[in-house]
PDB file of C-alpha atoms in Angstrom:
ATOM      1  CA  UNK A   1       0.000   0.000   0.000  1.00  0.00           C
ATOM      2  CA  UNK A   2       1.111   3.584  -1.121  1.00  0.00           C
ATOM      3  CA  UNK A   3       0.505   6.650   1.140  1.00  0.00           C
ATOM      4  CA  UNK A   4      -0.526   9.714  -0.209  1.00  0.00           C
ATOM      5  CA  UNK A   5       1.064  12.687   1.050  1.00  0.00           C
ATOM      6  CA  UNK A   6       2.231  16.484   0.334  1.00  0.00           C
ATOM      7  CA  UNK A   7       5.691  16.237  -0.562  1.00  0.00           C
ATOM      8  CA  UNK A   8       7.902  17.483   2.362  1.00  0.00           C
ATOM      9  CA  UNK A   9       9.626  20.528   0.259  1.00  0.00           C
ATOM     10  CA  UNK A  10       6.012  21.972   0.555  1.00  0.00           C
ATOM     11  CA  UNK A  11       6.355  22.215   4.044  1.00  0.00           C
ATOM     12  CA  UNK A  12      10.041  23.769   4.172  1.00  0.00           C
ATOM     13  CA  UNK A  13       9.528  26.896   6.285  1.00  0.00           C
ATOM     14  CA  UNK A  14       6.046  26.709   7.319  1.00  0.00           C
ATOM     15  CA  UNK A  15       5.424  26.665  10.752  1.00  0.00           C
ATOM     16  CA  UNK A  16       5.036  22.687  11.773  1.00  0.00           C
ATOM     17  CA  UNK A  17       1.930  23.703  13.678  1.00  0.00           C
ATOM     18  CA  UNK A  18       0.216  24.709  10.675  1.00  0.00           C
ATOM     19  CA  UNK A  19      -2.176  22.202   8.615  1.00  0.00           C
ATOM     20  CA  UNK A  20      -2.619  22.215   4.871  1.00  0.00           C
ATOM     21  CA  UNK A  21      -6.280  21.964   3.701  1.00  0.00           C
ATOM     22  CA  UNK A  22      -7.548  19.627   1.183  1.00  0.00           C
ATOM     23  CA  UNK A  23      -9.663  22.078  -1.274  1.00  0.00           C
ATOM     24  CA  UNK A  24     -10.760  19.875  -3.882  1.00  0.00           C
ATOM     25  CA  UNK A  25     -10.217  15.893  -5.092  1.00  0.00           C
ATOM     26  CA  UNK A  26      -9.680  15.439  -8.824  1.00  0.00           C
ATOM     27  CA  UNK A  27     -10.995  11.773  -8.703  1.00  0.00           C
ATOM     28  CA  UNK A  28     -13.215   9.562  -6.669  1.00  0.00           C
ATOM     29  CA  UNK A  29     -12.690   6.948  -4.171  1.00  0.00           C
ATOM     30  CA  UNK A  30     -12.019   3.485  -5.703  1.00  0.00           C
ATOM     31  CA  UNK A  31     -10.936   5.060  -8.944  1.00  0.00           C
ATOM     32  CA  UNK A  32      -7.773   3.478 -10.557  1.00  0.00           C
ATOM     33  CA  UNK A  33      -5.187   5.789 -10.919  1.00  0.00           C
ATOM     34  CA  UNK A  34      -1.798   5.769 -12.685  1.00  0.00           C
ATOM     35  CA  UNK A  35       1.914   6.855 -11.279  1.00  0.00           C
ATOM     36  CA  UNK A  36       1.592  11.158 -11.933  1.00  0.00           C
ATOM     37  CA  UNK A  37      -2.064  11.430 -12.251  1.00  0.00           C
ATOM     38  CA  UNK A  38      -3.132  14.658 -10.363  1.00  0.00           C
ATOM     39  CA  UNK A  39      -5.841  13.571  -7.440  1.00  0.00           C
ATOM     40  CA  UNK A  40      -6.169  16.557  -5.014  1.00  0.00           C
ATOM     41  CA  UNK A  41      -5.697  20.464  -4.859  1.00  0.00           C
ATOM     42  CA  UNK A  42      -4.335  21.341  -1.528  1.00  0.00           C
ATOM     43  CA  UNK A  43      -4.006  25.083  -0.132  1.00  0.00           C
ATOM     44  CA  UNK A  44      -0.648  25.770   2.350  1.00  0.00           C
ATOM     45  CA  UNK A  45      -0.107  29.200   3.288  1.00  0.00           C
ATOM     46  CA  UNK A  46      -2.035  30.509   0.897  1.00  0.00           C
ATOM     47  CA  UNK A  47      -0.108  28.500  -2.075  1.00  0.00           C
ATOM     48  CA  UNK A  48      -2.488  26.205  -4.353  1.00  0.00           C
ATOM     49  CA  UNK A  49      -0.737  23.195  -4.710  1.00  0.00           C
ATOM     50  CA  UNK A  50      -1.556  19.955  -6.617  1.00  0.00           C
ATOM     51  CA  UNK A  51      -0.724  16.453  -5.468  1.00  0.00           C
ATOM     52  CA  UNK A  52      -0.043  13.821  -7.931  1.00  0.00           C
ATOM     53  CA  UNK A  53       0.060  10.153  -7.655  1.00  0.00           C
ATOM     54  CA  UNK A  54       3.690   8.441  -6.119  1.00  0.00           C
ATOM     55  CA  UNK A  55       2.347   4.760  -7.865  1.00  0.00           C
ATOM     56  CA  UNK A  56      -0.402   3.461  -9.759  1.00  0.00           C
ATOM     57  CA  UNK A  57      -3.435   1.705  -7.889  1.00  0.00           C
ATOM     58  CA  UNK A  58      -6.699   2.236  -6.670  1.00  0.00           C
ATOM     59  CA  UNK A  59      -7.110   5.439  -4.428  1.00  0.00           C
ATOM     60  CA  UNK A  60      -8.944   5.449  -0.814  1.00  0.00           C
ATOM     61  CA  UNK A  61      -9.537   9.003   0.284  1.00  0.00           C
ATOM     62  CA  UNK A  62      -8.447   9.326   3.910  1.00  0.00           C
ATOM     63  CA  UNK A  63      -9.047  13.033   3.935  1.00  0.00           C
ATOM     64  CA  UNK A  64     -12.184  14.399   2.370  1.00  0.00           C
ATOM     65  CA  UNK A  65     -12.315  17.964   0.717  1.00  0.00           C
ATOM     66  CA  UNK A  66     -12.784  20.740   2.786  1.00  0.00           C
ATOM     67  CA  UNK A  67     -10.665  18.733   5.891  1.00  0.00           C
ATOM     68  CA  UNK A  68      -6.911  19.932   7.285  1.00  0.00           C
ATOM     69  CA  UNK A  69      -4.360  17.607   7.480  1.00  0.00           C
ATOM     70  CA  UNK A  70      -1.302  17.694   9.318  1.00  0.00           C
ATOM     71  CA  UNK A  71       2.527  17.819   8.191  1.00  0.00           C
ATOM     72  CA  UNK A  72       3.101  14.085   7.413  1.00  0.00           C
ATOM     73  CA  UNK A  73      -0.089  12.267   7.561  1.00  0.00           C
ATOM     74  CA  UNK A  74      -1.365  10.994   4.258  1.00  0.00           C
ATOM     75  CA  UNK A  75      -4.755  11.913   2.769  1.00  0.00           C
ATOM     76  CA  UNK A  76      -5.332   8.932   0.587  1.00  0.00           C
ATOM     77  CA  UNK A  77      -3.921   5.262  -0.073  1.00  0.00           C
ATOM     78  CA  UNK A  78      -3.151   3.494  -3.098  1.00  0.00           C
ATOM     79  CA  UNK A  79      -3.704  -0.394  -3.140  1.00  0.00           C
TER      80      UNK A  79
END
């Protein structure tokens, strides 16, 4: 199983108390998804950023749009 997460050079000076929000999801859970695929638009410090997919698989959505997540934790699984 693949975690999904924001890449850590995202977070290089931002405050490690600060949470990035997931704004919108660019596919659906259960959808199969390839390696590079964009899946979710996340906002950090008021930068739009888009996370793409680390492998192919199927994608279970861990953090649904309009949630924070913390520095680290993963928002979605591929399986």
């Amino acid at each position: 199983m693949t975690e999904v997460t924001l890449k850590p050079e995202a977070w290089e000076g931002v405050d490690a108390t600060v949470e990035a929000l997931v704004d919108k999801w660019l596919v659906q859970a259960g959808d199969a998804v390839q390696a590079g695929q964009p899946l979710a638009n996340v906002v950090l410090v008021k930068s739009n950023l888009e996370i793409t997919a680390p492998a192919s698989g199927r994608i279970q959505i861990l953090v649904p749009a309009g949630s924070t997540f913390a520095r680290g934790k993963p928002i979605a699984t591929l399986a």
